[in-house]
PDB file of C-alpha atoms in Angstrom:
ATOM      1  CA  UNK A   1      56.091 -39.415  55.816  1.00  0.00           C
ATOM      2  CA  UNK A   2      52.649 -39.513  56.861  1.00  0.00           C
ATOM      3  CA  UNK A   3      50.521 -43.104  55.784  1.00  0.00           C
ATOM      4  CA  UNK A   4      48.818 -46.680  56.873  1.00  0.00           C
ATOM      5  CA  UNK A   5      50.692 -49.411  57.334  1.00  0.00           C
ATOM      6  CA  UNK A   6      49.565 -52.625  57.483  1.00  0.00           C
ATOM      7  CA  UNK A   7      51.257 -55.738  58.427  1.00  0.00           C
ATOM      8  CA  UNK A   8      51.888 -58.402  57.972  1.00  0.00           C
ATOM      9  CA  UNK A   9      52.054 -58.410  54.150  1.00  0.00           C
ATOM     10  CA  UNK A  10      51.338 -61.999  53.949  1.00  0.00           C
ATOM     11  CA  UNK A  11      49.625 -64.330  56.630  1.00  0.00           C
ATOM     12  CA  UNK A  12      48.761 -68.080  56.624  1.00  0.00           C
ATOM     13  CA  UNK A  13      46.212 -69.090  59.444  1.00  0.00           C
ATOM     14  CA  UNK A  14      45.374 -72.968  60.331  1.00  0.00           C
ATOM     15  CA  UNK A  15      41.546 -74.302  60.364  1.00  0.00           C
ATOM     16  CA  UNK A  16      40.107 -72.998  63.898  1.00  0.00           C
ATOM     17  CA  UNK A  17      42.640 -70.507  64.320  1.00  0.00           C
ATOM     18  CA  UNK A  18      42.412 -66.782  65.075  1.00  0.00           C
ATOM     19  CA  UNK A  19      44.627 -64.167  63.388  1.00  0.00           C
ATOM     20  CA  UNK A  20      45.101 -60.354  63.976  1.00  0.00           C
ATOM     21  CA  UNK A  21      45.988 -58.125  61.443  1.00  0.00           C
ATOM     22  CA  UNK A  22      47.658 -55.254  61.952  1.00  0.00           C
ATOM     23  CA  UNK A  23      46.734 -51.241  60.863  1.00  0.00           C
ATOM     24  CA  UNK A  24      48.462 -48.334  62.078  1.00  0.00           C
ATOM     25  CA  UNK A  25      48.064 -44.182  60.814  1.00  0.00           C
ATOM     26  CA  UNK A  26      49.947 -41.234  61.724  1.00  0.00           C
ATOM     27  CA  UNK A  27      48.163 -38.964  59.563  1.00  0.00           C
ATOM     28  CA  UNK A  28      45.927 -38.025  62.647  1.00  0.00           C
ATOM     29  CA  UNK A  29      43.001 -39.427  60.695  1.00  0.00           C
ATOM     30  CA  UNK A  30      39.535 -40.067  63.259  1.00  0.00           C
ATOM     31  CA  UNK A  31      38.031 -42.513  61.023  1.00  0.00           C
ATOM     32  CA  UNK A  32      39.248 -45.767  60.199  1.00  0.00           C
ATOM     33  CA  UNK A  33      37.737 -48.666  58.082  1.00  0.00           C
ATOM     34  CA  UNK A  34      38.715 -52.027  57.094  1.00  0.00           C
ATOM     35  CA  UNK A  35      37.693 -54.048  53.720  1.00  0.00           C
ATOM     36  CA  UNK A  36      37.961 -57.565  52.448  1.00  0.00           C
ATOM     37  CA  UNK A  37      38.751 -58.163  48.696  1.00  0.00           C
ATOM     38  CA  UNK A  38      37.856 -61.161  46.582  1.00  0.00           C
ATOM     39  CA  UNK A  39      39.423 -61.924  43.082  1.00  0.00           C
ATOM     40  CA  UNK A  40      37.072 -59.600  40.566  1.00  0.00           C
ATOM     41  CA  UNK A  41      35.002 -58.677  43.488  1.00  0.00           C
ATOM     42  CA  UNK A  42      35.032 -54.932  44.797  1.00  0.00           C
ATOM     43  CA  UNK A  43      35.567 -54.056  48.356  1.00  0.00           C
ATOM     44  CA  UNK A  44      32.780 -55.003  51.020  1.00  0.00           C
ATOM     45  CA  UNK A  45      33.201 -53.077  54.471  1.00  0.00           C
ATOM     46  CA  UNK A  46      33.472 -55.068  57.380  1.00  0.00           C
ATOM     47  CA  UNK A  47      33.900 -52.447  60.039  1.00  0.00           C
ATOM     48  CA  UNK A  48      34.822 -49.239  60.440  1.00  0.00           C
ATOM     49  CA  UNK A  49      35.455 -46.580  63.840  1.00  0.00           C
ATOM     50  CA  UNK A  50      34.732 -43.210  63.729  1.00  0.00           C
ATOM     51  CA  UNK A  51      36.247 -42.225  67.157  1.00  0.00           C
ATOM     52  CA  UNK A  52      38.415 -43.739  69.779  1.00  0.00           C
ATOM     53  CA  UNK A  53      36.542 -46.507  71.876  1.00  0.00           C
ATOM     54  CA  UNK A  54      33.467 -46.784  69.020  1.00  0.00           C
ATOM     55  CA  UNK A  55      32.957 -48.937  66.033  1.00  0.00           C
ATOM     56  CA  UNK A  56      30.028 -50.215  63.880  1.00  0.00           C
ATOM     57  CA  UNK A  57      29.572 -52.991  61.784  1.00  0.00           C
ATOM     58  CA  UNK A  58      29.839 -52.779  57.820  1.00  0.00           C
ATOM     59  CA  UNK A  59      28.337 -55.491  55.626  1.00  0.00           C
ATOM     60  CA  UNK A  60      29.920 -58.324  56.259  1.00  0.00           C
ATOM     61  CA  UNK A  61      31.039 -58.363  59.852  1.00  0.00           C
ATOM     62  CA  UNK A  62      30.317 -61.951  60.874  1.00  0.00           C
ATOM     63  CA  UNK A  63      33.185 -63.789  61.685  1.00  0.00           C
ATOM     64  CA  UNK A  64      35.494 -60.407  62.554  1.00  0.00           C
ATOM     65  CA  UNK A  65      35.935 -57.904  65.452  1.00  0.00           C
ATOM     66  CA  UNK A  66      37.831 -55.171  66.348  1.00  0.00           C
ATOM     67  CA  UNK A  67      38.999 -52.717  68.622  1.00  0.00           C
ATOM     68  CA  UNK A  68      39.265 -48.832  68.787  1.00  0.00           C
ATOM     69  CA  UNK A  69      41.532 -48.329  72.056  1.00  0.00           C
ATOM     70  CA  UNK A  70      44.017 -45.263  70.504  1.00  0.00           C
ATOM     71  CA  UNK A  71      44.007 -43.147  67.497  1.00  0.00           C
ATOM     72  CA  UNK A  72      46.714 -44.148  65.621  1.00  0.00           C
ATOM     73  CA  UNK A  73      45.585 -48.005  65.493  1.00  0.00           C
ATOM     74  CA  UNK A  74      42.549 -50.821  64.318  1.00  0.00           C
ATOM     75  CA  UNK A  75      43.417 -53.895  64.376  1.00  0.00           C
ATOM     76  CA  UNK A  76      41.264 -56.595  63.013  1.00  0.00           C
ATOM     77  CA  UNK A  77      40.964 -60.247  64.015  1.00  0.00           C
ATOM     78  CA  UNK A  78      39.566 -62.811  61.955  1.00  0.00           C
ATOM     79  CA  UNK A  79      37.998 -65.456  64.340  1.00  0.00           C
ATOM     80  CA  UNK A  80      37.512 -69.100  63.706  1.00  0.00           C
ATOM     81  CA  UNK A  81      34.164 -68.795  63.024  1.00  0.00           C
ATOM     82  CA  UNK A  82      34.554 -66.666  59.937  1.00  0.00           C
ATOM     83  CA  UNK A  83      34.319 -69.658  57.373  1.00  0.00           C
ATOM     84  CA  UNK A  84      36.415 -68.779  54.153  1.00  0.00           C
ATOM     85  CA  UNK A  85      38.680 -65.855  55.301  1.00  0.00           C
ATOM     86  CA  UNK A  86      41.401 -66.436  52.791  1.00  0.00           C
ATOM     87  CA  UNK A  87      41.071 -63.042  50.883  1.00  0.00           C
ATOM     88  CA  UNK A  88      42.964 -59.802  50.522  1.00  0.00           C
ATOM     89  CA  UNK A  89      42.182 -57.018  53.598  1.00  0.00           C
ATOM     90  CA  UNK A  90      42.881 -53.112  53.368  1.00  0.00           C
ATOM     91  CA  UNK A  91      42.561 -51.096  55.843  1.00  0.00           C
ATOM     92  CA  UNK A  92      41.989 -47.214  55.061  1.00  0.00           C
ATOM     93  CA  UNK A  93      41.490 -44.154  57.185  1.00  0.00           C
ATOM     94  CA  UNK A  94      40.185 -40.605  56.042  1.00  0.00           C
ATOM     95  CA  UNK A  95      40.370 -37.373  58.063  1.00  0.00           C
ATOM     96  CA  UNK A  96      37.651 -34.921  56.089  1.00  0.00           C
ATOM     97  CA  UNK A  97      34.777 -36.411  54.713  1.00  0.00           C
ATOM     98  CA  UNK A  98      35.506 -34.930  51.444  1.00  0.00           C
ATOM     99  CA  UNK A  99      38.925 -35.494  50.728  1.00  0.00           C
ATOM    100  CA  UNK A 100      39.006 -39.556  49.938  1.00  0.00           C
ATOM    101  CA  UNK A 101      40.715 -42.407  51.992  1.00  0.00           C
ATOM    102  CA  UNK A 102      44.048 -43.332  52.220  1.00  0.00           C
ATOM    103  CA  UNK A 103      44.613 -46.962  52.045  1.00  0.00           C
ATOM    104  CA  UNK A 104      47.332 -49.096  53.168  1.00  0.00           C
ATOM    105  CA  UNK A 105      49.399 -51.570  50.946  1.00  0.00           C
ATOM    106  CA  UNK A 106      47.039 -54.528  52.445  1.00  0.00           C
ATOM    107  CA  UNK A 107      47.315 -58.171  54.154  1.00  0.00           C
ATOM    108  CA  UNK A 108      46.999 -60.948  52.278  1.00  0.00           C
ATOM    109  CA  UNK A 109      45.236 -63.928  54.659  1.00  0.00           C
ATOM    110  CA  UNK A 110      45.405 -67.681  52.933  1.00  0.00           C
ATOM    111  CA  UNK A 111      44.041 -70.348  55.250  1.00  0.00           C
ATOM    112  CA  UNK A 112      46.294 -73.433  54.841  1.00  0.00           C
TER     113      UNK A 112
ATOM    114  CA  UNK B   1      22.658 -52.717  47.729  1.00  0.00           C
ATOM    115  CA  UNK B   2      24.506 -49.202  47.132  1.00  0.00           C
ATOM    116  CA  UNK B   3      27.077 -50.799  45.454  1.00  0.00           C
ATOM    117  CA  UNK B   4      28.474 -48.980  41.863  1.00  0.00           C
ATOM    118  CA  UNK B   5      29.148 -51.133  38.792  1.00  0.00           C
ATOM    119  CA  UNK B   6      32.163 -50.225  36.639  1.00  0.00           C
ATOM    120  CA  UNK B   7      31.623 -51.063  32.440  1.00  0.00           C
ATOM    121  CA  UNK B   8      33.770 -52.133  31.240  1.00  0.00           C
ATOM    122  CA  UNK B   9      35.039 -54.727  33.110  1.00  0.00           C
ATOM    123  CA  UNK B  10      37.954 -54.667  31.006  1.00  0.00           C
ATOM    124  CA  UNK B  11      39.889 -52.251  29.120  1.00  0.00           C
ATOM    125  CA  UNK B  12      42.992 -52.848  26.657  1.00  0.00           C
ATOM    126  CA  UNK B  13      44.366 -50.003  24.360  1.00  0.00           C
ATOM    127  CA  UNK B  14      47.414 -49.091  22.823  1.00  0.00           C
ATOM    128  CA  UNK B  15      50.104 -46.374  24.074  1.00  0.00           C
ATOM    129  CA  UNK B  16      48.940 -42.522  23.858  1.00  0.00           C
ATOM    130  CA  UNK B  17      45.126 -43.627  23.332  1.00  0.00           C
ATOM    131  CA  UNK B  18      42.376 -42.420  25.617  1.00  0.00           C
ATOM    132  CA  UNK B  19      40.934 -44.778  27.884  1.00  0.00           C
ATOM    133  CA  UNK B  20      36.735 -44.177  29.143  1.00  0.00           C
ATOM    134  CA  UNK B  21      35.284 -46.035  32.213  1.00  0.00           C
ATOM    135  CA  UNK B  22      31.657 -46.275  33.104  1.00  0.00           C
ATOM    136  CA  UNK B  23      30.080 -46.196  36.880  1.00  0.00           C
ATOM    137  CA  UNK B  24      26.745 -46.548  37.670  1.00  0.00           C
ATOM    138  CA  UNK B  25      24.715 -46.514  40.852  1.00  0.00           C
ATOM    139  CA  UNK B  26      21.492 -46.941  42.360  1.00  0.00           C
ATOM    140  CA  UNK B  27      20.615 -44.621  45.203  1.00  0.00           C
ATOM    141  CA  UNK B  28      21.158 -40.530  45.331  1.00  0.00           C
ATOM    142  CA  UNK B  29      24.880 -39.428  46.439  1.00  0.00           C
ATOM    143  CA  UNK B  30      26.693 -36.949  48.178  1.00  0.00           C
ATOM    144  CA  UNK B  31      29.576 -38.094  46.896  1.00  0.00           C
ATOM    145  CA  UNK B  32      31.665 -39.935  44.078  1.00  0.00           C
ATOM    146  CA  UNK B  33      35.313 -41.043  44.042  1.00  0.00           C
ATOM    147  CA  UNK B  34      37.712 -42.712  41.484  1.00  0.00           C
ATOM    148  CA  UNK B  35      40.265 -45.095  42.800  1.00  0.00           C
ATOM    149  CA  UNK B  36      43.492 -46.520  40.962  1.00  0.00           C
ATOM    150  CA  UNK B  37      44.589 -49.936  42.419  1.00  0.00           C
ATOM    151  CA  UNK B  38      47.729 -51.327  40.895  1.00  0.00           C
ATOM    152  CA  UNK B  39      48.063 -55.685  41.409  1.00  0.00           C
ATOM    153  CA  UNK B  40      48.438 -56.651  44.884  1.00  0.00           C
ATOM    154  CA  UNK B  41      48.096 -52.828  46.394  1.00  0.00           C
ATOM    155  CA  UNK B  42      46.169 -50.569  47.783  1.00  0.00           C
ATOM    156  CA  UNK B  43      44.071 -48.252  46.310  1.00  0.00           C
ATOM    157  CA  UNK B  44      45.149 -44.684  45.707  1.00  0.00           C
ATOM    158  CA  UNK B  45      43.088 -41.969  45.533  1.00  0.00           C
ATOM    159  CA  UNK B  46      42.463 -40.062  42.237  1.00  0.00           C
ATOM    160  CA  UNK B  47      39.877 -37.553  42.879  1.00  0.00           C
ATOM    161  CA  UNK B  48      36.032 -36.615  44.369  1.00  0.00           C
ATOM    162  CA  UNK B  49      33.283 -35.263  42.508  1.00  0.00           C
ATOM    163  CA  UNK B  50      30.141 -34.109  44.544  1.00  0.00           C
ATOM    164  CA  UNK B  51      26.674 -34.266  43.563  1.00  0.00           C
ATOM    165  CA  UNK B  52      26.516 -30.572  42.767  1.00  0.00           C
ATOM    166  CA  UNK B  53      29.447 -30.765  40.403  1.00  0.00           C
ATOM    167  CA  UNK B  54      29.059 -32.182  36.869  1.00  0.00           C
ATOM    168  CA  UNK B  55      32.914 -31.789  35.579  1.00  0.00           C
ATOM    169  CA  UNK B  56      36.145 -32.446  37.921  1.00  0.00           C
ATOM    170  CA  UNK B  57      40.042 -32.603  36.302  1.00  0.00           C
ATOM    171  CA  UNK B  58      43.058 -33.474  37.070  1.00  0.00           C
ATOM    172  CA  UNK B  59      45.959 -33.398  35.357  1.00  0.00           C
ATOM    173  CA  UNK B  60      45.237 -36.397  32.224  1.00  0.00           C
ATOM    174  CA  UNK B  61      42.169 -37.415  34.429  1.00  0.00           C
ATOM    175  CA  UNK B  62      38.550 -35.857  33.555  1.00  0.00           C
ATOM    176  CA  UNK B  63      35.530 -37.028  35.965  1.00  0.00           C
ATOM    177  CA  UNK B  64      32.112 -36.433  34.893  1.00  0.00           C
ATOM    178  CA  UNK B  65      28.777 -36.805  36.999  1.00  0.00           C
ATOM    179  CA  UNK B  66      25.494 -37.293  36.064  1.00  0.00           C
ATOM    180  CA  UNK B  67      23.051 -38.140  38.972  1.00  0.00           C
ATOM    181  CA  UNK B  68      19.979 -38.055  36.740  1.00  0.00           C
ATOM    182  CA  UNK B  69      21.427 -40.504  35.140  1.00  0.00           C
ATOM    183  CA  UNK B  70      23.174 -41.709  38.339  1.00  0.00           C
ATOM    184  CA  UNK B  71      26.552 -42.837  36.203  1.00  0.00           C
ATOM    185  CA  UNK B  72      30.119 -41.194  36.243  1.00  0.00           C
ATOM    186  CA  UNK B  73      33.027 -41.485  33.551  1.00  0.00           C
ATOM    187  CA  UNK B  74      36.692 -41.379  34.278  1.00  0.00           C
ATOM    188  CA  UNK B  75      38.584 -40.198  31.406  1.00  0.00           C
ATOM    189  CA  UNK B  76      42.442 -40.719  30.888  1.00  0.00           C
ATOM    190  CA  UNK B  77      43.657 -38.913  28.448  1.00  0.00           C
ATOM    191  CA  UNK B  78      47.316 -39.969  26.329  1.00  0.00           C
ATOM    192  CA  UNK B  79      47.217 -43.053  28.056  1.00  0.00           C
ATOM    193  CA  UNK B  80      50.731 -44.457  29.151  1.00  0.00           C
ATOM    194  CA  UNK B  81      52.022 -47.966  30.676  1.00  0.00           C
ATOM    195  CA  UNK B  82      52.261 -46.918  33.873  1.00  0.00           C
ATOM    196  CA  UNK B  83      48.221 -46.000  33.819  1.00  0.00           C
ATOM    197  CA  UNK B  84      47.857 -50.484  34.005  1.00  0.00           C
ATOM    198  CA  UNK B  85      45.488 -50.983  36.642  1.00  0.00           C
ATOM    199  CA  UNK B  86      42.243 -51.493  38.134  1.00  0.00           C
ATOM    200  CA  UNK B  87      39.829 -48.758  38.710  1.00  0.00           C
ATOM    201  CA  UNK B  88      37.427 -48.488  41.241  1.00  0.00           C
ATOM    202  CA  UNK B  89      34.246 -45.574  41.528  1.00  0.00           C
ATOM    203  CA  UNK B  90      33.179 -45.493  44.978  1.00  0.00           C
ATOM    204  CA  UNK B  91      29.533 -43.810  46.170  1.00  0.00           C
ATOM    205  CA  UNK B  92      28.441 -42.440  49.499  1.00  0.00           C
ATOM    206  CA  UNK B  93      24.751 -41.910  50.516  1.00  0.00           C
ATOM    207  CA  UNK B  94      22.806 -39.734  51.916  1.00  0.00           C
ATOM    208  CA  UNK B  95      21.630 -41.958  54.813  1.00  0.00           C
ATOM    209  CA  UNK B  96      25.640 -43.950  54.868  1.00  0.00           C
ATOM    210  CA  UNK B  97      27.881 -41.536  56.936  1.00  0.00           C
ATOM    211  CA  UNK B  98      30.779 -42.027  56.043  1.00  0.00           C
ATOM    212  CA  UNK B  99      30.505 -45.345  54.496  1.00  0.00           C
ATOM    213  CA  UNK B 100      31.134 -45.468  50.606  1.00  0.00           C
ATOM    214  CA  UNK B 101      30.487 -48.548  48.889  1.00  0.00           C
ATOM    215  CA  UNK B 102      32.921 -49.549  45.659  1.00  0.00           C
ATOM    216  CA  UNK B 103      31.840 -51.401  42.502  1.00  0.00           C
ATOM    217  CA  UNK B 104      33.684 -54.229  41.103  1.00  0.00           C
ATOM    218  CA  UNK B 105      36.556 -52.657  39.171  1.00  0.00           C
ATOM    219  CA  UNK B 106      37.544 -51.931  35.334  1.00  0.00           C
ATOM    220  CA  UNK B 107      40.882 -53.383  34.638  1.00  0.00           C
ATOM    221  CA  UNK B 108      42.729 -51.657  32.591  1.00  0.00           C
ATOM    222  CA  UNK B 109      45.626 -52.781  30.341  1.00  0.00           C
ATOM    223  CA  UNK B 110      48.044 -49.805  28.483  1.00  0.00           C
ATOM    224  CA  UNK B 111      50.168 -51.783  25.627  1.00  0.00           C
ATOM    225  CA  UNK B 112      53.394 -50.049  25.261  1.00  0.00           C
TER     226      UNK B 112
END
């Protein structure tokens, strides 16, 4: 079955610590995106990657990066300097413009 | 900001009742889309309405579009449980690629 999985499902990072979450696609999707979600808060772009090796920032990209290297996979890393990362992330990926993203089932981050 | 803005924030009807949800935006669109996301998941994909449409079904879901008005409805009709959820609308741009931006969310409760 063709989808986006994300992992892990849940992730605790320290104070000062990096963490990489995972997002991987076989549906042979180019474009792939990742969003942060706050309690009653819709979903805020942080990047996204249109094609292998390229990426632009979304709205609220301080404190993240990522990398493009194959296809199939964006990871995201939350660095120490983003200052209140504990929120839900979903990463989504969409092949035509017109037909919607698929999501995946999302990470939740809690800094302990 | 682009961002939509769902009304209401949230929903509660009874078994076999219809449920309305409101999304408005600010800027001209090429694009709308109507997201379900059930606690702690991702978002699924319920359907796309472009700017030159006005009416979109499918199956107990009716879309509307009004860009003079620059609002949207989603309509479920003979509401059951299983429709308990949030809803998101989500708006492209003409000058966003392929970025859409999603409003906060009507949460919607179906009493059995």
């Amino acid at each position: 079955d063709g989808g986006i999985t994300q992992s892990p499902k849940y992730l605790f990072r320290k104070e000062g610590q990096n963490v990489t979450l995972s997002c991987e696609q076989n549906l042979n999707h180019d474009a792939m995106y990742w969003y942060r979600q706050d309690p009653g808060q819709g979903l805020r772009l942080i990047y996204y990657s249109q094609i292998v090796n390229d990426f632009q920032k979304g709205d609220i990209a301080e404190g993240y990066s990522v990398s493009r290297e194959k296809k199939e996979s964006f990871p995201l890393t939350v660095t120490s300097a983003q200052k209140n990362p504990t929120a839900f992330y979903l990463c989504a990926s969409s092949g035509e413009r017109f037909y919607g993203y698929t999501f995946g089932s999302g990470t939740r981050l809690t800094v302990v | 900001s682009q961002q939509g803005e769902e009304d209401p924030q949230a929903l509660s009807i009874q078994e076999g009742e219809n449920a309305t949800m409101n999304c408005s935006y600010k800027t001209s669109i090429n694009n709308l889309q109507w997201y379900r996301q059930n606690s702690g998941r991702g978002l699924v994909h319920l359907i796309l309405i472009r700017s030159n449409e006005r009416e979109k079904h499918s199956g107990r879901l009716r879309v509307t579009l009004d860009t003079s008005k620059k609002s949207s409805s989603l309509l479920i009709t003979a509401s059951r449980a299983a429709d308990t959820a949030s809803y998101f609308c989500a708006t492209d741009g003409h000058f966003t690629g392929n970025q859409f931006y999603f409003g906060t969310g009507t949460s919607l409760t179906v009493i059995p």
